[in-house]
mmCIF file of C-alpha atoms in Angstrom:
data_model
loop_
_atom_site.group_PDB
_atom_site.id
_atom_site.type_symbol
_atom_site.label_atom_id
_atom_site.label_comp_id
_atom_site.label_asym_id
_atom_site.label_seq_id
_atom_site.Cartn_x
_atom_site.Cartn_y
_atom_site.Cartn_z
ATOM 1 C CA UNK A 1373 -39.233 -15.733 19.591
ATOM 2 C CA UNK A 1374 -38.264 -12.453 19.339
ATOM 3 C CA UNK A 1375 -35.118 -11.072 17.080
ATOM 4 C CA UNK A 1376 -33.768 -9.678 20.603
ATOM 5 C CA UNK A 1377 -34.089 -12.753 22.619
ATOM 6 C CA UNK A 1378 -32.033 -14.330 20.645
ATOM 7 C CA UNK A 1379 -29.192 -12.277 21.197
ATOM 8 C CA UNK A 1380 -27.122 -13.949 24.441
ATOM 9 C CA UNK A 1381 -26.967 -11.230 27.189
ATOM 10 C CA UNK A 1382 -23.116 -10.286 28.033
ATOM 11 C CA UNK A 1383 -22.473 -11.692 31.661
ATOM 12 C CA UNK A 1384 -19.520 -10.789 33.628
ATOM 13 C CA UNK A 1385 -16.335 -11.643 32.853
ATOM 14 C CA UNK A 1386 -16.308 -14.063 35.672
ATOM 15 C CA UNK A 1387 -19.297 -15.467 35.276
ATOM 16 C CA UNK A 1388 -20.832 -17.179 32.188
ATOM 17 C CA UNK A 1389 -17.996 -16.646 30.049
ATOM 18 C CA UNK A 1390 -16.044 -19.983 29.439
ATOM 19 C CA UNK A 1391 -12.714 -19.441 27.789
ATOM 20 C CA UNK A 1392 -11.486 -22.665 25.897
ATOM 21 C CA UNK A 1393 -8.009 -23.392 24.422
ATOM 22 C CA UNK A 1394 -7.906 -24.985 20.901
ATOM 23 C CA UNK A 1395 -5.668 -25.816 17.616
ATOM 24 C CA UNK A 1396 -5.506 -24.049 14.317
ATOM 25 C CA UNK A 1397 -8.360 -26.889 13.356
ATOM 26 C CA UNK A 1398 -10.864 -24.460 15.185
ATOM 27 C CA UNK A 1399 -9.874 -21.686 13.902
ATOM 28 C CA UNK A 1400 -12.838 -21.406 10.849
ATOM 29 C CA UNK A 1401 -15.447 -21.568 13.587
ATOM 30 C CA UNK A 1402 -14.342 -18.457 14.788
ATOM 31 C CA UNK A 1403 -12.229 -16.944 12.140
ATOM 32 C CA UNK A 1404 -15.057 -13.904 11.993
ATOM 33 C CA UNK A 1405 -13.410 -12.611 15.094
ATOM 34 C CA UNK A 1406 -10.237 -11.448 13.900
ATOM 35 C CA UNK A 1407 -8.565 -10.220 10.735
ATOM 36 C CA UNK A 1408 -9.135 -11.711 7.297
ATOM 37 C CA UNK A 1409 -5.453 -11.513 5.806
ATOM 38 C CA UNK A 1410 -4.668 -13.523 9.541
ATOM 39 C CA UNK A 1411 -6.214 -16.964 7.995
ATOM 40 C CA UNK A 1412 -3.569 -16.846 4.818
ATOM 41 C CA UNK A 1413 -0.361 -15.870 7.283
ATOM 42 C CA UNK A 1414 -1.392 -19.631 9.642
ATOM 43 C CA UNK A 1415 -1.693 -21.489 6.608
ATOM 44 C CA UNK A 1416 1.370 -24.093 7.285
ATOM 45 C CA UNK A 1417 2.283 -23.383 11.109
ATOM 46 C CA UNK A 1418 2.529 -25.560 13.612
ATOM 47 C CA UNK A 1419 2.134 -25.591 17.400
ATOM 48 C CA UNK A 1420 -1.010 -22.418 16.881
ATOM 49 C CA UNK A 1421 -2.995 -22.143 20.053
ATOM 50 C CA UNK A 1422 -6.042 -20.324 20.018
ATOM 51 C CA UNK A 1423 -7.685 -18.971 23.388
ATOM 52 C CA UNK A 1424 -12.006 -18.837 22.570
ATOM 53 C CA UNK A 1425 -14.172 -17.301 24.655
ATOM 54 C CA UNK A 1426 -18.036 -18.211 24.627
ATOM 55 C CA UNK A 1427 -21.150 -17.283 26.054
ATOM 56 C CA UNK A 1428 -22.945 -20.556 25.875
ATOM 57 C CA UNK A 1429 -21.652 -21.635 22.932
ATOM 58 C CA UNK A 1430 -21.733 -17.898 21.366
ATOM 59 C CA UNK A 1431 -18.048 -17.295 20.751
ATOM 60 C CA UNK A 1432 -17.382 -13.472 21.821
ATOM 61 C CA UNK A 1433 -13.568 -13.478 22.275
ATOM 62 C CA UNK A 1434 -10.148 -14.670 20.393
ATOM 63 C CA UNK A 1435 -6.518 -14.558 21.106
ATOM 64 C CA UNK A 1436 -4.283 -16.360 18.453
ATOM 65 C CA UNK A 1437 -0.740 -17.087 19.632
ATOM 66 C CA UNK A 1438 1.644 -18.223 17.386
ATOM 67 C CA UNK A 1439 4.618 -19.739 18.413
ATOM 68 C CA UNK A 1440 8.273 -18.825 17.056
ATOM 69 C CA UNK A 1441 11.624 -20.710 16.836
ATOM 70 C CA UNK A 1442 13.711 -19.552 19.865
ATOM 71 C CA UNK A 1443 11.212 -20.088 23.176
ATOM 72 C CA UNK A 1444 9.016 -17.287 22.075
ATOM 73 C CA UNK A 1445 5.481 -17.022 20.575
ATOM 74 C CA UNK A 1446 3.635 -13.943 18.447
ATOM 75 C CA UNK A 1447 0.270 -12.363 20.020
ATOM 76 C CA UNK A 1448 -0.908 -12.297 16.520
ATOM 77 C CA UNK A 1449 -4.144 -11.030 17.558
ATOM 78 C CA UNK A 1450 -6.617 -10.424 20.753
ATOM 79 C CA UNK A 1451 -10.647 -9.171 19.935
ATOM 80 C CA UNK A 1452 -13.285 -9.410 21.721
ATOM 81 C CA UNK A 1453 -16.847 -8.167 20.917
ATOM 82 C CA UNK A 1454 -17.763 -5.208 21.943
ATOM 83 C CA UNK A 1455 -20.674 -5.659 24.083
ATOM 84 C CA UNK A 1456 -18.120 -8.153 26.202
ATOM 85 C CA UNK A 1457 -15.708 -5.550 26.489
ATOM 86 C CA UNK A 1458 -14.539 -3.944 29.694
ATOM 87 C CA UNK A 1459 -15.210 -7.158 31.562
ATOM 88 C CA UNK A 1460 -11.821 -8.143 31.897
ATOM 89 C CA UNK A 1461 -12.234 -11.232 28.875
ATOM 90 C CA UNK A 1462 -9.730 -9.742 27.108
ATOM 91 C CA UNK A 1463 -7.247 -10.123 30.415
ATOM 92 C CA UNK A 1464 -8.981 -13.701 30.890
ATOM 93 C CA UNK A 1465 -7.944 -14.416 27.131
ATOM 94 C CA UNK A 1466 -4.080 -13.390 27.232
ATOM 95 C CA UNK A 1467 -3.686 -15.111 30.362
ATOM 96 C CA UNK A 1468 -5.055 -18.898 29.034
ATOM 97 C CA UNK A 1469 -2.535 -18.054 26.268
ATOM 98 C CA UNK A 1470 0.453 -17.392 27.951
ATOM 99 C CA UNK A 1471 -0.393 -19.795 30.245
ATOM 100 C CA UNK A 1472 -0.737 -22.581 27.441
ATOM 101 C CA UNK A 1473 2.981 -21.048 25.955
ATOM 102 C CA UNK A 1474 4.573 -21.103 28.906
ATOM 103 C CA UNK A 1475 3.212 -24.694 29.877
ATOM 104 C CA UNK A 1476 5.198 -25.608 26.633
ATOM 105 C CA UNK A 1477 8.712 -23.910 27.783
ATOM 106 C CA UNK A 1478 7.789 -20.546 25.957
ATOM 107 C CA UNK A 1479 9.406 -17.809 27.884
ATOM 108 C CA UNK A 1480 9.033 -14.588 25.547
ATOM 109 C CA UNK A 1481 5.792 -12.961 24.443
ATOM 110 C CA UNK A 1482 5.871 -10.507 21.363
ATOM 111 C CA UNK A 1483 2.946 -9.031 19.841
ATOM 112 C CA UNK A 1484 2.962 -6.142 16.817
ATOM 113 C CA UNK A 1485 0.891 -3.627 17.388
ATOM 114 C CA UNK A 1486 -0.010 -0.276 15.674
ATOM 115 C CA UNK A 1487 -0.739 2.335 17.674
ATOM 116 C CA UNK A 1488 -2.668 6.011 16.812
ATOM 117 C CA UNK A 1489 -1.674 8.815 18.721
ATOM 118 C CA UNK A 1490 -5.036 9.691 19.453
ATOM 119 C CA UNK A 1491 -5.804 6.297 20.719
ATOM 120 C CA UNK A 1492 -2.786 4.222 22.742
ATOM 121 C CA UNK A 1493 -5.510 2.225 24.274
ATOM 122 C CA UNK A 1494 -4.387 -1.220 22.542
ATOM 123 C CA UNK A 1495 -0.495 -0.443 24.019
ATOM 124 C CA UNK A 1496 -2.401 0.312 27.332
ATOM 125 C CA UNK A 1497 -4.039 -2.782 27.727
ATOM 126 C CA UNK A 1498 -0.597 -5.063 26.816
ATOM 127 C CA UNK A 1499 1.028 -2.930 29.854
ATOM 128 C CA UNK A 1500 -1.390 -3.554 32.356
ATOM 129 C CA UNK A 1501 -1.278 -7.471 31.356
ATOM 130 C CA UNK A 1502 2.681 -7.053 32.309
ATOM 131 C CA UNK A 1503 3.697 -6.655 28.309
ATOM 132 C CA UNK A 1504 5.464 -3.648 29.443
ATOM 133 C CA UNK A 1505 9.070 -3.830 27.219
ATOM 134 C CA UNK A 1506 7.752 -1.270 24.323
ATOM 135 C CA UNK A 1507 9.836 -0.290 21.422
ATOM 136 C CA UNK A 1508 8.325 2.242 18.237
ATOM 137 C CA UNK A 1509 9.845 0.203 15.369
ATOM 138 C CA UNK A 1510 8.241 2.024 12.004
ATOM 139 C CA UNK A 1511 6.090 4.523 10.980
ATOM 140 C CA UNK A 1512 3.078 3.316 9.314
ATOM 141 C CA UNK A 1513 1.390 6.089 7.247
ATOM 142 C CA UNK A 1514 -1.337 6.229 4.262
ATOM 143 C CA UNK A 1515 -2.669 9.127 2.078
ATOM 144 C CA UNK A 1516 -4.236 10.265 -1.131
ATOM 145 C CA UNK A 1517 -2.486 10.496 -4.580
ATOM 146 C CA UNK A 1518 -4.622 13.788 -4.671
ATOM 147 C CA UNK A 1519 -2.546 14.750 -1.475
ATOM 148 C CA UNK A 1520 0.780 13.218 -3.158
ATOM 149 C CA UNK A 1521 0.424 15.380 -6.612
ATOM 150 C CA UNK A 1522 -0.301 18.619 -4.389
ATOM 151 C CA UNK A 1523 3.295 18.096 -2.625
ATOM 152 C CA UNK A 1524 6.172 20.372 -4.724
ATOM 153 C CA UNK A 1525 9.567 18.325 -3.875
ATOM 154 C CA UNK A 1526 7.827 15.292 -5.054
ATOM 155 C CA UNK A 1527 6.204 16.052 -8.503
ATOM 156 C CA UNK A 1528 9.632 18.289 -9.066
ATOM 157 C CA UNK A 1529 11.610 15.024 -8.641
ATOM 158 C CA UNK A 1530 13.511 13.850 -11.688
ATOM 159 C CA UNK A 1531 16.156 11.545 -11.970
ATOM 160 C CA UNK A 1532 19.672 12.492 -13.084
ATOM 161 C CA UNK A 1533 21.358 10.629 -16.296
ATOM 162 C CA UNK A 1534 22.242 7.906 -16.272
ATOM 163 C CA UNK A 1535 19.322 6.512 -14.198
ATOM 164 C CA UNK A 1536 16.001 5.502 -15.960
ATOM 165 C CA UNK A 1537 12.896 3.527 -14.082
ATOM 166 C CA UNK A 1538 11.286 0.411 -15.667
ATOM 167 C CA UNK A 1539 8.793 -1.958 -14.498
ATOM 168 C CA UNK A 1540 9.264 -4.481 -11.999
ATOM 169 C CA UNK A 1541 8.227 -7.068 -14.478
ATOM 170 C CA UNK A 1542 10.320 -6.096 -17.189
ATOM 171 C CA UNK A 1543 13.530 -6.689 -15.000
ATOM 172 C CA UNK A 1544 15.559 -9.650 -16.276
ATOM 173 C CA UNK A 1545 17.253 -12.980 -15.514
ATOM 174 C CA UNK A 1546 20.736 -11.547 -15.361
ATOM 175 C CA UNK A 1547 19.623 -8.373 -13.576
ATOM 176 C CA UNK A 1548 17.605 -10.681 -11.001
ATOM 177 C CA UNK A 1549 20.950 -12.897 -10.375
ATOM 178 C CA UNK A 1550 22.778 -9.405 -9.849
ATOM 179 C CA UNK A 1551 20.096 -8.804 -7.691
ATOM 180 C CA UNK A 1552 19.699 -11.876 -5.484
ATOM 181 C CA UNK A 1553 23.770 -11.684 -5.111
ATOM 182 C CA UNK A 1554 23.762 -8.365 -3.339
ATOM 183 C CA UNK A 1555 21.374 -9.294 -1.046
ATOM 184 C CA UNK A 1556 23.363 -9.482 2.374
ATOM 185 C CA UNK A 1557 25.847 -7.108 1.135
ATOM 186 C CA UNK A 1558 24.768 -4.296 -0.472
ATOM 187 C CA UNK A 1559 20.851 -4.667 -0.441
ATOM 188 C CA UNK A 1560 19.486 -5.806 2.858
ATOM 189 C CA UNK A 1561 18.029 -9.056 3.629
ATOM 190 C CA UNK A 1562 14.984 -7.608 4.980
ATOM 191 C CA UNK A 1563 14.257 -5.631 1.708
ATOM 192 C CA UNK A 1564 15.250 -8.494 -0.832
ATOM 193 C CA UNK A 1565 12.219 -7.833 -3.170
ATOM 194 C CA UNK A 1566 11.706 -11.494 -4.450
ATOM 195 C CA UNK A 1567 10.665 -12.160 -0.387
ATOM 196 C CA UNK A 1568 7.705 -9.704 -1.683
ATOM 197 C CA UNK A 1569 6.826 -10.034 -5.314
ATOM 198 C CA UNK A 1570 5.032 -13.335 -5.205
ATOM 199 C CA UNK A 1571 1.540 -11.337 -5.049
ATOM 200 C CA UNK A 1572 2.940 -8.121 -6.178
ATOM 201 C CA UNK A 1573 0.988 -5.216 -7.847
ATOM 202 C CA UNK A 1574 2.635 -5.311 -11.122
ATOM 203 C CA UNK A 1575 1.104 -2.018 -12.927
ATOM 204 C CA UNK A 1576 3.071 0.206 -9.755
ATOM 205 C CA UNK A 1577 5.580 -2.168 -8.941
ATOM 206 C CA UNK A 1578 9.072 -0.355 -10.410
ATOM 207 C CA UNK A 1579 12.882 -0.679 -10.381
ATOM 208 C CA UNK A 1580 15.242 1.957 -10.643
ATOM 209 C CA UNK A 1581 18.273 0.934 -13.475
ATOM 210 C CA UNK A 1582 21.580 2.269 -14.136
ATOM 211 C CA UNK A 1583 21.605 2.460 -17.929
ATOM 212 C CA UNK A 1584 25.427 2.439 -18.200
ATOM 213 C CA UNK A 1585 25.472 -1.383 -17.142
ATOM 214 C CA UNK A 1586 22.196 -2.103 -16.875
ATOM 215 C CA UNK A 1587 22.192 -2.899 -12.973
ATOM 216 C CA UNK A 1588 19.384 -2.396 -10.660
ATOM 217 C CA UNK A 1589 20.033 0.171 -8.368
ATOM 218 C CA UNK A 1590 16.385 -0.017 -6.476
ATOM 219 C CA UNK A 1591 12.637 -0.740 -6.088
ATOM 220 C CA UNK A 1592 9.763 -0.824 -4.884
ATOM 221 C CA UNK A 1593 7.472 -3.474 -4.916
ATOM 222 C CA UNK A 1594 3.879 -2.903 -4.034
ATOM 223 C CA UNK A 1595 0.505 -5.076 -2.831
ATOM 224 C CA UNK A 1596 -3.168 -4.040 -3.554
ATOM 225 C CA UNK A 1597 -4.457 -4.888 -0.084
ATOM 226 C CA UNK A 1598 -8.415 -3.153 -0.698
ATOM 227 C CA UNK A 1599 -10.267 -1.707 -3.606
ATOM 228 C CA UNK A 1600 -8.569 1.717 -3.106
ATOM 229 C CA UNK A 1601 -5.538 1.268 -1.447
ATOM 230 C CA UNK A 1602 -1.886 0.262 -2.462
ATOM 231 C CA UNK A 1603 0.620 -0.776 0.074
ATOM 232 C CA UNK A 1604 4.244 0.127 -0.998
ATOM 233 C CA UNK A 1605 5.463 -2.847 0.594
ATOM 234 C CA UNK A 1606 8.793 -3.200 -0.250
ATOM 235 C CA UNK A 1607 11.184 0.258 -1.002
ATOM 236 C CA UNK A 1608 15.213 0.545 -1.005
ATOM 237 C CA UNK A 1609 17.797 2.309 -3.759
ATOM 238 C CA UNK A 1610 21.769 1.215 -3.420
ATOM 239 C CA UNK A 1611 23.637 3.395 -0.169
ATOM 240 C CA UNK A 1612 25.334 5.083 -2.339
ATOM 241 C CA UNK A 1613 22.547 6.800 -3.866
ATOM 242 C CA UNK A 1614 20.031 7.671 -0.952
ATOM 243 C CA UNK A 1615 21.762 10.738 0.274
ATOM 244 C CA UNK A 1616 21.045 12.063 -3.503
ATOM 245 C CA UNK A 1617 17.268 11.404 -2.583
ATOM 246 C CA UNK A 1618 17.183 8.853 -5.226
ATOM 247 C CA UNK A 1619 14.109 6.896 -3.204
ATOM 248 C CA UNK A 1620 11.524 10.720 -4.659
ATOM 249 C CA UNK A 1621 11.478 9.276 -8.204
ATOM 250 C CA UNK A 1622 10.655 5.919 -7.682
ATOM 251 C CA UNK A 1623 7.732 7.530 -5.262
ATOM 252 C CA UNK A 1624 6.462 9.282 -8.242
ATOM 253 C CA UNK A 1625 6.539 6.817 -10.469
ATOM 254 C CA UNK A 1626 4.691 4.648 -8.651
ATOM 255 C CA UNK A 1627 2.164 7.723 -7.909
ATOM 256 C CA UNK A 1628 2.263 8.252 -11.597
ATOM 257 C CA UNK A 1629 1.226 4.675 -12.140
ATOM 258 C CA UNK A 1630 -1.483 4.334 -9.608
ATOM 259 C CA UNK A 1631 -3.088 7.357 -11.146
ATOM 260 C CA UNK A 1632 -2.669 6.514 -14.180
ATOM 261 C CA UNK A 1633 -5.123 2.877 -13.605
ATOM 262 C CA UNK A 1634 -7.923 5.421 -12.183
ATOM 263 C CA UNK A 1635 -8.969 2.758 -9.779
ATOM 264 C CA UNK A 1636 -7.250 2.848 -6.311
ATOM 265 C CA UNK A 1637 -6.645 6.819 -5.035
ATOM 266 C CA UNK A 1638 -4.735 5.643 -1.477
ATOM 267 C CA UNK A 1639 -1.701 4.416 -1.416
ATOM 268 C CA UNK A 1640 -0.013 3.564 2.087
ATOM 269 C CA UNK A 1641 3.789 3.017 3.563
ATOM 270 C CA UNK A 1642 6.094 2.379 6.393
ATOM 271 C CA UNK A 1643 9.310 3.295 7.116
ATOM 272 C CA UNK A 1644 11.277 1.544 9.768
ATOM 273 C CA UNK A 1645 13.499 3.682 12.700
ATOM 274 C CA UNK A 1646 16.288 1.161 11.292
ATOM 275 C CA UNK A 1647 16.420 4.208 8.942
ATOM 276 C CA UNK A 1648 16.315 7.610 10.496
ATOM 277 C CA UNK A 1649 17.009 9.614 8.163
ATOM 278 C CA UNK A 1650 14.158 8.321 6.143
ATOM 279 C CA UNK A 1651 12.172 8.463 9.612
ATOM 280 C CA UNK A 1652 12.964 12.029 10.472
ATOM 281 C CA UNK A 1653 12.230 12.979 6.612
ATOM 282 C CA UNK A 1654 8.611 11.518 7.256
ATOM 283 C CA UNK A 1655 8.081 13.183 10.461
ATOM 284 C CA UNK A 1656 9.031 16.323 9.389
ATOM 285 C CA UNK A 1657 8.392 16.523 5.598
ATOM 286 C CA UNK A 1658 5.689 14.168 4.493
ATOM 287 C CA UNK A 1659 3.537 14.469 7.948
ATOM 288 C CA UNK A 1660 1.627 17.741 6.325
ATOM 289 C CA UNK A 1661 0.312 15.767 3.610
ATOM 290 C CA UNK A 1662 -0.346 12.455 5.182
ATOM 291 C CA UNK A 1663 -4.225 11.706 6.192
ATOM 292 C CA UNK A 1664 -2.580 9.516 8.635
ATOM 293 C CA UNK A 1665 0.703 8.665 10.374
ATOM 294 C CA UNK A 1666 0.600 5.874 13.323
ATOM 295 C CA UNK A 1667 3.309 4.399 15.366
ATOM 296 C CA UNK A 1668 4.196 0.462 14.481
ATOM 297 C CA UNK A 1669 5.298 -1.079 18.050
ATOM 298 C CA UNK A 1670 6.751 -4.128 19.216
ATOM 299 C CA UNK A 1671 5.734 -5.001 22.598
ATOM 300 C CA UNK A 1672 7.507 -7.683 24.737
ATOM 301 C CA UNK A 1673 7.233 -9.656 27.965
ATOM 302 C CA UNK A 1674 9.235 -11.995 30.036
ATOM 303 C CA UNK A 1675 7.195 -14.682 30.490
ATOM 304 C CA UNK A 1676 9.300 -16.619 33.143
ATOM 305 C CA UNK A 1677 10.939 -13.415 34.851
ATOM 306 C CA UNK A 1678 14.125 -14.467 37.053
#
């Protein structure tokens, strides 16, 4: 036996390929054909349904669908091998799921997708399967703190008195409670930074503090998510300070941080269109020094269409 011939042959998508649904319980077997970070965000759900594709017994294709709380379930994620590809599996795949969803009562599909502007082939494929309600919903972009300490407006940025930045960790109990009690009014829900600091990067995770009453004003909290890359997950300073461009010194100072450790040299980001300001300041004056800048989409379909 040969190292070849044991290699299964791809067949045609409709022939030879079985496609199998299955619970979360499966999901080890095949957990290699998807995402790592996908295993940790299932850990507690209910009701996952996994679509498998195999070549006998040779699993070649995955589509996890994870279902949500008003008739709707998450694409979380759709791969199948390469040599399998352009076979139609990966049709064959989203179909069983939707299928299994809508057999359920489901009537909303939703799947998150980022999207390169050289490459809108993942978008492509969710419109010719009938996903075709698209909406850009953030900017996801990454670069170099060699790129970030070459860019003028940023290392010029300085805070005004009487504004200092500290540590994430060395915020305390009474600034926390002033914290968690402005969430909903002042400081979005979506941005409340205890959703985010269970796993936080404390050495570049910062808040920005009013020294005159020793409120917190801002933050951001970040995530290592690989050996040289930061994510800065989590970023916001109070309304009343963003038109002063209060959101450049907290950049820096996490910059300054990450630099400082001499171990990750990428940091990345996304800012949502829910803020366009901050998304037209991206566009327009971070773009030049970003190695790259991708579209986050969410892409929707009517599963029972009236």
């Amino acid at each position: 036996m040969t190292f070849l011939s044991q290699i299964p042959i791809p067949a045609r998508a409709d022939a030879g390929v079985d496609i199998t649904l299955a619970p979360l319980e499966a999901f080890d077997a095949v957990a290699h054909l998807t995402f790592p970070v996908l295993r940790e965000k299932l850990i507690g759900k209910t009701g996952v349904r996994l679509a498998i594709a195999s070549d006998g017994g040779f699993p070649c294709g995955l589509a996890v669908g994870v279902p949500g709380s008003n008739a709707d379930f998450e694409l979380a994620s759709l791969y199948v091998l390469p040599l399998y590809r352009r076979q139609g599996l990966g049709s064959r795949l989203l179909q069983q799921l939707e299928q299994a969803f809508v057999a359920e009562g489901v009537r909303l599909g939703a799947s998150y997708v980022t999207v390169k502007p050289e490459d809108q082939s993942p978008l492509l494929f969710l419109r010719a399967s009938g996903w075709s309600q698209v909406r850009v919903i953030g900017l996801n972009c990454r670069t170099t703190l060699k790129n970030a300490f070459e860019t003028s407006w940023l290392v010029k940025a300085r805070l005004p008195d009487p504004f200092e930045i500290i540590g994430w960790e060395d915020v305390d109990e009474a600034q926390r409670n002033d914290i968690l009690a402005a969430v909903g009014d002042w400081a979005p829900r979506d941005l409340n930074p205890f959703l985010f600091e269970g796993d936080a990067h404390q050495p570049t995770s910062v808040a920005l503090r009013d020294k005159r009453d020793g409120r917190i004003r801002g933050w951001i909290i970040t995530h290592q998510i690989g050996p040289d890359l930061i994510r800065w997950t989590c970023s916001f300073v109070a309304p009343e300070l963003q038109h002063q461009g209060m959101i450049i010194p907290l950049w820096l100072a996490c910059a300054t941080r990450q630099k400082a450790l001499n171990t990750a040299s990428r940091f990345c980001f996304t800012v949502f269109m829910e803020q366009p300001r901050m998304a037209k300041f991206v566009a327009r004056r971070m773009k030049p020094k970003l190695e790259e800048m991708n579209y986050s989409c969410m892409v929707l379909k009517n599963l029972l269409p009236d």
